[in-house]
Amino acid sequence: MDHRAARRLGAAGPSAAVFAGDDRSRTPAEGETVVPARRSQDERWAVNLAAARQFHGREGHLIVPRKHVETITVDADGGQEAVKLGAFVDNSRRRASKLSNQRRAALDELSALVAGDTGAIARLAADAISCVLGPDESRVG
């Protein structure tokens, strides 16, 4: 009997176990790599926001280079995860108008945190000017 005849009679083919989920319940063999479950968009958003808060707490600003990767602790066991923070910050700024109200509020909260650090951008600009001109020449007055 070929596979077409088996289907007409209601017999499950060899791939039916995979589609039925039977393959997922087995334990992985030794040496077999286990792929973690995909995260929801909300979970990824929370991780990215935590990385942004961590960066701001350490650096005092949120001017993140596009290629910057931030490593954060994601669970109580000390598991670490690399987050492409530069891409997240850049994309969030560019797409802010398309975000949900909840996500926009989270970004506003983060922006208030950054804005609350009065003069962070001014300090960065002064540091950049002093690097180029020297500390004595960059002072006005």
mmCIF file of C-alpha atoms in Angstrom:
data_model
loop_
_atom_site.group_PDB
_atom_site.id
_atom_site.type_symbol
_atom_site.label_atom_id
_atom_site.label_comp_id
_atom_site.label_asym_id
_atom_site.label_seq_id
_atom_site.Cartn_x
_atom_site.Cartn_y
_atom_site.Cartn_z
ATOM 1 C CA MET A 1 0.000 0.000 0.000
ATOM 2 C CA ASP A 2 1.420 3.380 -0.949
ATOM 3 C CA HIS A 3 1.126 6.558 1.142
ATOM 4 C CA ARG A 4 -1.882 7.861 -0.843
ATOM 5 C CA ALA A 5 -3.847 4.722 -0.145
ATOM 6 C CA ALA A 6 -2.878 4.871 3.535
ATOM 7 C CA ARG A 7 -4.185 8.446 3.774
ATOM 8 C CA ARG A 8 -7.476 7.507 2.186
ATOM 9 C CA LEU A 9 -7.871 4.772 4.763
ATOM 10 C CA GLY A 10 -7.034 7.176 7.622
ATOM 11 C CA ALA A 11 -3.605 5.779 8.497
ATOM 12 C CA ALA A 12 -1.111 8.323 9.752
ATOM 13 C CA GLY A 13 2.041 8.709 7.706
ATOM 14 C CA PRO A 14 5.568 8.835 9.157
ATOM 15 C CA SER A 15 5.461 12.617 9.512
ATOM 16 C CA ALA A 16 2.196 12.606 11.486
ATOM 17 C CA ALA A 17 4.046 12.090 14.775
ATOM 18 C CA VAL A 18 6.102 15.218 14.156
ATOM 19 C CA PHE A 19 3.026 17.333 13.379
ATOM 20 C CA ALA A 20 1.112 15.878 16.323
ATOM 21 C CA GLY A 21 3.808 17.096 18.702
ATOM 22 C CA ASP A 22 4.978 13.652 19.835
ATOM 23 C CA ASP A 23 8.557 14.561 18.969
ATOM 24 C CA ARG A 24 8.555 17.526 21.381
ATOM 25 C CA SER A 25 7.809 15.491 24.483
ATOM 26 C CA ARG A 26 10.907 13.347 24.258
ATOM 27 C CA THR A 27 14.077 14.184 26.154
ATOM 28 C CA PRO A 28 17.032 15.249 24.010
ATOM 29 C CA ALA A 29 19.790 12.732 23.393
ATOM 30 C CA GLU A 30 23.230 13.320 24.840
ATOM 31 C CA GLY A 31 25.135 15.838 22.762
ATOM 32 C CA GLU A 32 21.974 16.998 20.974
ATOM 33 C CA THR A 33 21.491 20.762 20.961
ATOM 34 C CA VAL A 34 18.304 22.078 22.491
ATOM 35 C CA VAL A 35 16.768 25.141 20.880
ATOM 36 C CA PRO A 36 15.029 27.343 23.466
ATOM 37 C CA ALA A 37 11.437 28.374 22.889
ATOM 38 C CA ARG A 38 10.967 31.651 21.036
ATOM 39 C CA ARG A 39 10.097 34.660 23.135
ATOM 40 C CA SER A 40 7.023 36.733 22.606
ATOM 41 C CA GLN A 41 7.400 40.325 21.441
ATOM 42 C CA ASP A 42 6.396 41.540 24.900
ATOM 43 C CA GLU A 43 9.138 39.466 26.538
ATOM 44 C CA ARG A 44 11.743 40.755 24.085
ATOM 45 C CA TRP A 45 10.542 44.332 24.661
ATOM 46 C CA ALA A 46 10.935 43.905 28.434
ATOM 47 C CA VAL A 47 14.473 42.520 28.025
ATOM 48 C CA ASN A 48 15.441 45.383 25.691
ATOM 49 C CA LEU A 49 14.015 47.959 28.100
ATOM 50 C CA ALA A 50 15.921 46.382 31.000
ATOM 51 C CA ALA A 51 19.120 46.588 28.938
ATOM 52 C CA ALA A 52 18.466 50.278 28.225
ATOM 53 C CA ARG A 53 17.930 50.983 31.938
ATOM 54 C CA GLN A 54 21.130 49.094 32.802
ATOM 55 C CA PHE A 55 23.118 51.058 30.190
ATOM 56 C CA HIS A 56 21.729 54.371 31.453
ATOM 57 C CA GLY A 57 22.497 53.453 35.055
ATOM 58 C CA ARG A 58 26.099 52.648 34.184
ATOM 59 C CA GLU A 59 26.855 55.348 31.587
ATOM 60 C CA GLY A 60 24.536 58.160 32.711
ATOM 61 C CA HIS A 61 23.115 58.695 29.217
ATOM 62 C CA LEU A 62 21.319 56.812 26.478
ATOM 63 C CA ILE A 63 23.404 57.795 23.472
ATOM 64 C CA VAL A 64 24.058 54.251 22.287
ATOM 65 C CA PRO A 65 26.137 53.398 19.209
ATOM 66 C CA ARG A 66 24.070 51.421 16.666
ATOM 67 C CA LYS A 67 26.255 48.311 16.976
ATOM 68 C CA HIS A 68 26.456 48.275 20.793
ATOM 69 C CA VAL A 69 25.579 44.962 22.488
ATOM 70 C CA GLU A 70 24.618 45.048 26.179
ATOM 71 C CA THR A 71 24.909 41.919 28.326
ATOM 72 C CA ILE A 72 22.232 41.601 30.997
ATOM 73 C CA THR A 73 21.254 39.026 33.617
ATOM 74 C CA VAL A 74 17.867 37.581 32.667
ATOM 75 C CA ASP A 75 17.032 35.110 35.439
ATOM 76 C CA ALA A 76 17.686 34.332 39.100
ATOM 77 C CA ASP A 77 20.198 31.621 38.162
ATOM 78 C CA GLY A 78 22.533 34.258 36.723
ATOM 79 C CA GLY A 79 21.774 33.477 33.083
ATOM 80 C CA GLN A 80 23.165 36.164 30.798
ATOM 81 C CA GLU A 81 21.862 37.389 27.483
ATOM 82 C CA ALA A 82 23.382 39.659 24.852
ATOM 83 C CA VAL A 83 20.977 42.384 23.736
ATOM 84 C CA LYS A 84 21.532 44.454 20.585
ATOM 85 C CA LEU A 85 20.800 47.644 22.482
ATOM 86 C CA GLY A 86 22.020 50.078 19.843
ATOM 87 C CA ALA A 87 19.644 48.682 17.249
ATOM 88 C CA PHE A 88 16.773 48.656 19.770
ATOM 89 C CA VAL A 89 17.267 52.305 20.776
ATOM 90 C CA ASP A 90 17.681 53.458 17.176
ATOM 91 C CA ASN A 91 14.646 51.523 15.935
ATOM 92 C CA SER A 92 12.510 52.647 18.883
ATOM 93 C CA ARG A 93 13.293 56.287 18.193
ATOM 94 C CA ARG A 94 12.590 55.929 14.486
ATOM 95 C CA ARG A 95 9.354 53.968 14.953
ATOM 96 C CA ALA A 96 7.983 55.695 18.050
ATOM 97 C CA SER A 97 4.854 56.843 16.224
ATOM 98 C CA LYS A 98 3.982 53.236 15.336
ATOM 99 C CA LEU A 99 4.307 51.854 18.874
ATOM 100 C CA SER A 100 1.396 50.942 21.123
ATOM 101 C CA ASN A 101 0.405 53.384 23.867
ATOM 102 C CA GLN A 102 1.859 51.101 26.541
ATOM 103 C CA ARG A 103 5.237 50.864 24.816
ATOM 104 C CA ARG A 104 5.267 54.578 24.071
ATOM 105 C CA ALA A 105 4.613 55.233 27.785
ATOM 106 C CA ALA A 106 7.552 52.965 28.700
ATOM 107 C CA LEU A 107 9.773 54.908 26.302
ATOM 108 C CA ASP A 108 8.498 58.199 27.725
ATOM 109 C CA GLU A 109 9.378 56.971 31.210
ATOM 110 C CA LEU A 110 12.855 56.048 30.003
ATOM 111 C CA SER A 111 13.175 59.420 28.248
ATOM 112 C CA ALA A 112 12.177 61.183 31.476
ATOM 113 C CA LEU A 113 14.893 59.227 33.250
ATOM 114 C CA VAL A 114 17.398 60.383 30.658
ATOM 115 C CA ALA A 115 16.054 63.964 30.644
ATOM 116 C CA GLY A 116 16.184 64.016 34.441
ATOM 117 C CA ASP A 117 19.958 63.859 34.107
ATOM 118 C CA THR A 118 20.226 67.546 33.281
ATOM 119 C CA GLY A 119 23.275 68.343 31.268
ATOM 120 C CA ALA A 120 24.276 64.809 30.208
ATOM 121 C CA ILE A 121 24.421 65.832 26.563
ATOM 122 C CA ALA A 122 26.132 69.098 27.477
ATOM 123 C CA ARG A 123 28.790 67.178 29.437
ATOM 124 C CA LEU A 124 29.333 64.809 26.508
ATOM 125 C CA ALA A 125 29.661 67.778 24.131
ATOM 126 C CA ALA A 126 32.079 69.545 26.480
ATOM 127 C CA ASP A 127 34.157 66.375 26.769
ATOM 128 C CA ALA A 128 34.253 66.038 22.987
ATOM 129 C CA ILE A 129 35.273 69.674 22.553
ATOM 130 C CA SER A 130 37.980 69.403 25.194
ATOM 131 C CA CYS A 131 39.370 66.311 23.477
ATOM 132 C CA VAL A 132 39.642 68.193 20.200
ATOM 133 C CA LEU A 133 40.706 71.655 21.428
ATOM 134 C CA GLY A 134 42.292 70.865 24.752
ATOM 135 C CA PRO A 135 40.886 71.668 28.206
ATOM 136 C CA ASP A 136 42.001 75.333 28.312
ATOM 137 C CA GLU A 137 40.837 76.350 24.833
ATOM 138 C CA SER A 138 37.353 74.841 25.139
ATOM 139 C CA ARG A 139 36.248 77.186 27.943
ATOM 140 C CA VAL A 140 34.246 80.188 26.986
ATOM 141 C CA GLY A 141 34.421 83.335 29.003
#
